[in-house]
Amino acid sequence: RVVNVDELLLLSEELQQQTHHEEGSQQCNKKAEIVTTENSDDSNNSSCATLPKWKTDVHNHWDKITTVLETIEAVPCQTTNPNTKQTFNRWRARVKLADGKYAILGTYEESAEDALFHYTFSELPYEDSSTNTRTICRKKNVLSVEVLTELMSKIANVSWDLKTQRAIANSKEANLNPDSP
């Protein structure tokens, strides 16, 4: 399942820009317009716009994540087959965190390009040589729930449990990648 971060941020921005709004005796002001809830059935805040906590987590930390991802690099490493003791040259993605420490992202990959692939969120087209057409296979800022969870954990220090990850995958903002051929 994939999530379009641009759509999440737009929704969050729209809710934050709403002006004061009253309903009965309850009032939501501009700063408290988004009420974070662990589940979306929080009836105590029915007059305020509500978002699940994971959406506000993304909104609050996405700028930090994109800033840290500007430092991404592919680093060579070696793996060893434990049975044969044969070694293999592999690549990992690495970022430099704000505190100067490094975080390793993803898994061991065959090439530097493969190690960086899941962490570059630019639009990705491909050319079909048989039909001579260009097709978008990934839109800008669309990433898997798994990658989003990893970035939130390793860069933003926000951990989501399996229940939250399932909620993200089952949300209306997540779907199978419609651009993947």
Short mmCIF file of C-alpha atoms in Angstrom, two decimals:
data_model
loop_
_atom_site.label_atom_id
_atom_site.label_comp_id
_atom_site.label_asym_id
_atom_site.label_seq_id
_atom_site.Cartn_x
_atom_site.Cartn_y
_atom_site.Cartn_z
CA ARG A 1 0.00 0.00 0.00
CA VAL A 2 1.20 3.52 -0.74
CA VAL A 3 0.48 6.95 0.74
CA ASN A 4 0.70 10.29 -1.06
CA VAL A 5 2.33 12.60 1.48
CA ASP A 6 1.40 15.71 -0.53
CA GLU A 7 -2.30 14.87 -0.12
CA LEU A 8 -1.87 14.30 3.64
CA LEU A 9 -0.06 17.60 4.10
CA LEU A 10 -2.65 19.47 2.04
CA LEU A 11 -5.50 18.10 4.16
CA SER A 12 -3.68 19.04 7.35
CA GLU A 13 -2.90 22.55 6.07
CA GLU A 14 -6.52 23.12 5.08
CA LEU A 15 -7.68 22.17 8.56
CA GLN A 16 -5.10 24.42 10.19
CA GLN A 17 -6.14 27.42 8.08
CA GLN A 18 -9.78 27.28 9.11
CA THR A 19 -10.84 30.31 11.13
CA HIS A 20 -12.51 30.22 14.54
CA HIS A 21 -15.57 28.07 14.57
CA GLU A 22 -18.17 27.63 17.23
CA GLU A 23 -20.77 24.99 17.87
CA GLY A 24 -22.78 25.26 21.07
CA SER A 25 -20.44 26.13 23.92
CA GLN A 26 -17.40 24.42 22.41
CA GLN A 27 -14.95 26.50 20.42
CA CYS A 28 -11.97 25.52 18.30
CA ASN A 29 -9.33 28.17 17.81
CA LYS A 30 -6.84 28.28 14.94
CA LYS A 31 -4.02 26.59 16.86
CA ALA A 32 -6.24 23.84 18.26
CA GLU A 33 -8.26 23.31 15.08
CA ILE A 34 -6.85 19.83 14.57
CA VAL A 35 -7.68 17.56 17.45
CA THR A 36 -5.45 14.52 17.46
CA THR A 37 -7.24 11.28 18.23
CA GLU A 38 -5.98 7.77 18.56
CA ASN A 39 -9.19 6.61 16.89
CA SER A 40 -11.53 8.63 14.73
CA ASP A 41 -14.62 7.95 16.89
CA ASP A 42 -13.80 10.55 19.54
CA SER A 43 -17.24 12.06 20.20
CA ASN A 44 -15.98 14.58 22.76
CA ASN A 45 -14.43 16.65 19.97
CA SER A 46 -17.21 16.38 17.44
CA SER A 47 -17.28 20.10 16.62
CA CYS A 48 -13.56 20.30 15.85
CA ALA A 49 -11.83 18.85 12.84
CA THR A 50 -10.21 15.59 13.87
CA LEU A 51 -7.28 13.73 12.43
CA PRO A 52 -5.76 10.44 13.52
CA LYS A 53 -2.48 10.90 15.38
CA TRP A 54 -0.46 9.36 12.55
CA LYS A 55 -1.58 12.14 10.17
CA THR A 56 -0.50 14.86 12.56
CA ASP A 57 2.77 12.97 13.10
CA VAL A 58 3.44 13.13 9.35
CA HIS A 59 2.44 16.79 9.21
CA ASN A 60 4.65 17.72 12.15
CA HIS A 61 7.75 15.83 10.98
CA TRP A 62 7.72 15.75 7.16
CA ASP A 63 9.91 18.86 6.80
CA LYS A 64 12.50 17.32 9.12
CA ILE A 65 12.39 14.06 7.16
CA THR A 66 12.89 15.78 3.79
CA THR A 67 15.74 17.88 5.22
CA VAL A 68 17.53 14.80 6.56
CA LEU A 69 16.94 12.91 3.30
CA GLU A 70 18.95 15.61 1.51
CA THR A 71 22.01 13.99 3.15
CA ILE A 72 21.26 10.51 1.80
CA GLU A 73 24.10 8.53 0.32
CA ALA A 74 24.69 4.95 -0.71
CA VAL A 75 27.46 3.28 1.28
CA PRO A 76 29.21 0.08 0.27
CA CYS A 77 29.23 -2.87 2.65
CA GLN A 78 29.93 -6.57 2.59
CA THR A 79 27.69 -9.44 3.54
CA THR A 80 28.78 -13.00 4.15
CA ASN A 81 26.89 -16.19 3.45
CA PRO A 82 27.08 -18.00 6.81
CA ASN A 83 27.12 -21.44 5.17
CA THR A 84 29.72 -20.92 2.44
CA LYS A 85 31.58 -17.94 3.97
CA GLN A 86 31.42 -16.31 0.53
CA THR A 87 31.36 -12.49 0.71
CA PHE A 88 29.23 -10.18 -1.40
CA ASN A 89 29.52 -6.46 -2.09
CA ARG A 90 26.26 -4.73 -1.26
CA TRP A 91 24.94 -1.20 -0.71
CA ARG A 92 22.90 0.50 2.02
CA ALA A 93 21.30 3.94 2.21
CA ARG A 94 22.58 6.21 4.97
CA VAL A 95 21.46 9.63 6.19
CA LYS A 96 23.03 12.11 8.59
CA LEU A 97 20.64 13.06 11.39
CA ALA A 98 20.40 16.54 12.91
CA ASP A 99 22.52 15.44 15.90
CA GLY A 100 25.37 14.41 13.58
CA LYS A 101 24.80 10.67 13.95
CA TYR A 102 24.06 8.42 10.99
CA ALA A 103 21.04 6.21 10.40
CA ILE A 104 20.96 3.28 8.00
CA LEU A 105 17.81 2.94 5.91
CA GLY A 106 16.43 -0.05 4.06
CA THR A 107 18.06 -3.37 3.34
CA TYR A 108 21.21 -4.60 1.62
CA GLU A 109 20.92 -3.99 -2.12
CA GLU A 110 22.80 -5.04 -5.25
CA SER A 111 23.65 -1.47 -6.34
CA ALA A 112 23.89 2.07 -4.99
CA GLU A 113 20.92 3.02 -7.16
CA ASP A 114 18.80 0.22 -5.66
CA ALA A 115 19.76 1.28 -2.11
CA LEU A 116 18.53 4.85 -2.74
CA PHE A 117 15.44 3.99 -4.80
CA HIS A 118 12.84 3.84 -2.00
CA TYR A 119 14.02 7.11 -0.45
CA THR A 120 13.84 9.40 -3.46
CA PHE A 121 10.29 10.62 -3.89
CA SER A 122 10.49 12.31 -7.26
CA GLU A 123 8.14 11.34 -10.06
CA LEU A 124 9.36 8.25 -11.85
CA PRO A 125 8.44 7.62 -15.49
CA TYR A 126 9.45 4.79 -17.75
CA GLU A 127 9.57 4.50 -21.52
CA ASP A 128 7.83 1.54 -23.12
CA SER A 129 10.00 0.76 -26.13
CA SER A 130 7.39 -1.48 -27.73
CA THR A 131 4.71 1.25 -27.83
CA ASN A 132 7.03 4.25 -27.65
CA THR A 133 4.98 5.75 -24.80
CA ARG A 134 6.00 7.32 -21.52
CA THR A 135 4.16 6.13 -18.42
CA ILE A 136 4.34 7.43 -14.85
CA CYS A 137 4.99 4.51 -12.53
CA ARG A 138 5.37 6.59 -9.35
CA LYS A 139 4.02 10.04 -8.58
CA LYS A 140 5.99 12.57 -6.56
CA ASN A 141 5.96 11.99 -2.78
CA VAL A 142 4.19 8.63 -2.98
CA LEU A 143 5.79 6.07 -0.74
CA SER A 144 4.93 2.77 0.85
CA VAL A 145 3.52 2.56 4.35
CA GLU A 146 6.59 0.51 5.26
CA VAL A 147 9.01 3.24 4.12
CA LEU A 148 6.93 5.98 5.79
CA THR A 149 6.98 3.99 9.05
CA GLU A 150 10.75 3.54 8.83
CA LEU A 151 11.35 7.25 8.17
CA MET A 152 9.09 8.29 11.02
CA SER A 153 10.92 5.92 13.37
CA LYS A 154 14.53 6.53 12.37
CA ILE A 155 14.41 10.24 11.53
CA ALA A 156 11.47 11.68 13.50
CA ASN A 157 11.74 9.27 16.47
CA VAL A 158 8.02 8.48 16.19
CA SER A 159 7.20 4.79 16.46
CA TRP A 160 3.96 3.40 15.13
CA ASP A 161 2.70 0.04 16.37
CA LEU A 162 1.21 -2.56 14.02
CA LYS A 163 -2.31 -1.34 14.77
CA THR A 164 -1.39 2.16 13.60
CA GLN A 165 0.37 0.81 10.51
CA ARG A 166 -2.76 -1.19 9.63
CA ALA A 167 -4.88 1.93 10.15
CA ILE A 168 -2.64 3.82 7.72
CA ALA A 169 -2.80 1.03 5.15
CA ASN A 170 -6.60 0.85 5.48
CA SER A 171 -7.14 4.62 5.42
CA LYS A 172 -8.74 6.38 2.48
CA GLU A 173 -5.37 8.07 1.79
CA ALA A 174 -3.62 4.76 1.21
CA ASN A 175 -4.16 2.46 -1.70
CA LEU A 176 -2.42 0.14 -4.07
CA ASN A 177 -0.11 2.11 -6.30
CA PRO A 178 -2.45 3.11 -9.15
CA ASP A 179 0.49 4.29 -11.24
CA SER A 180 2.36 1.03 -11.15
CA PRO A 181 1.94 -0.83 -14.43
#
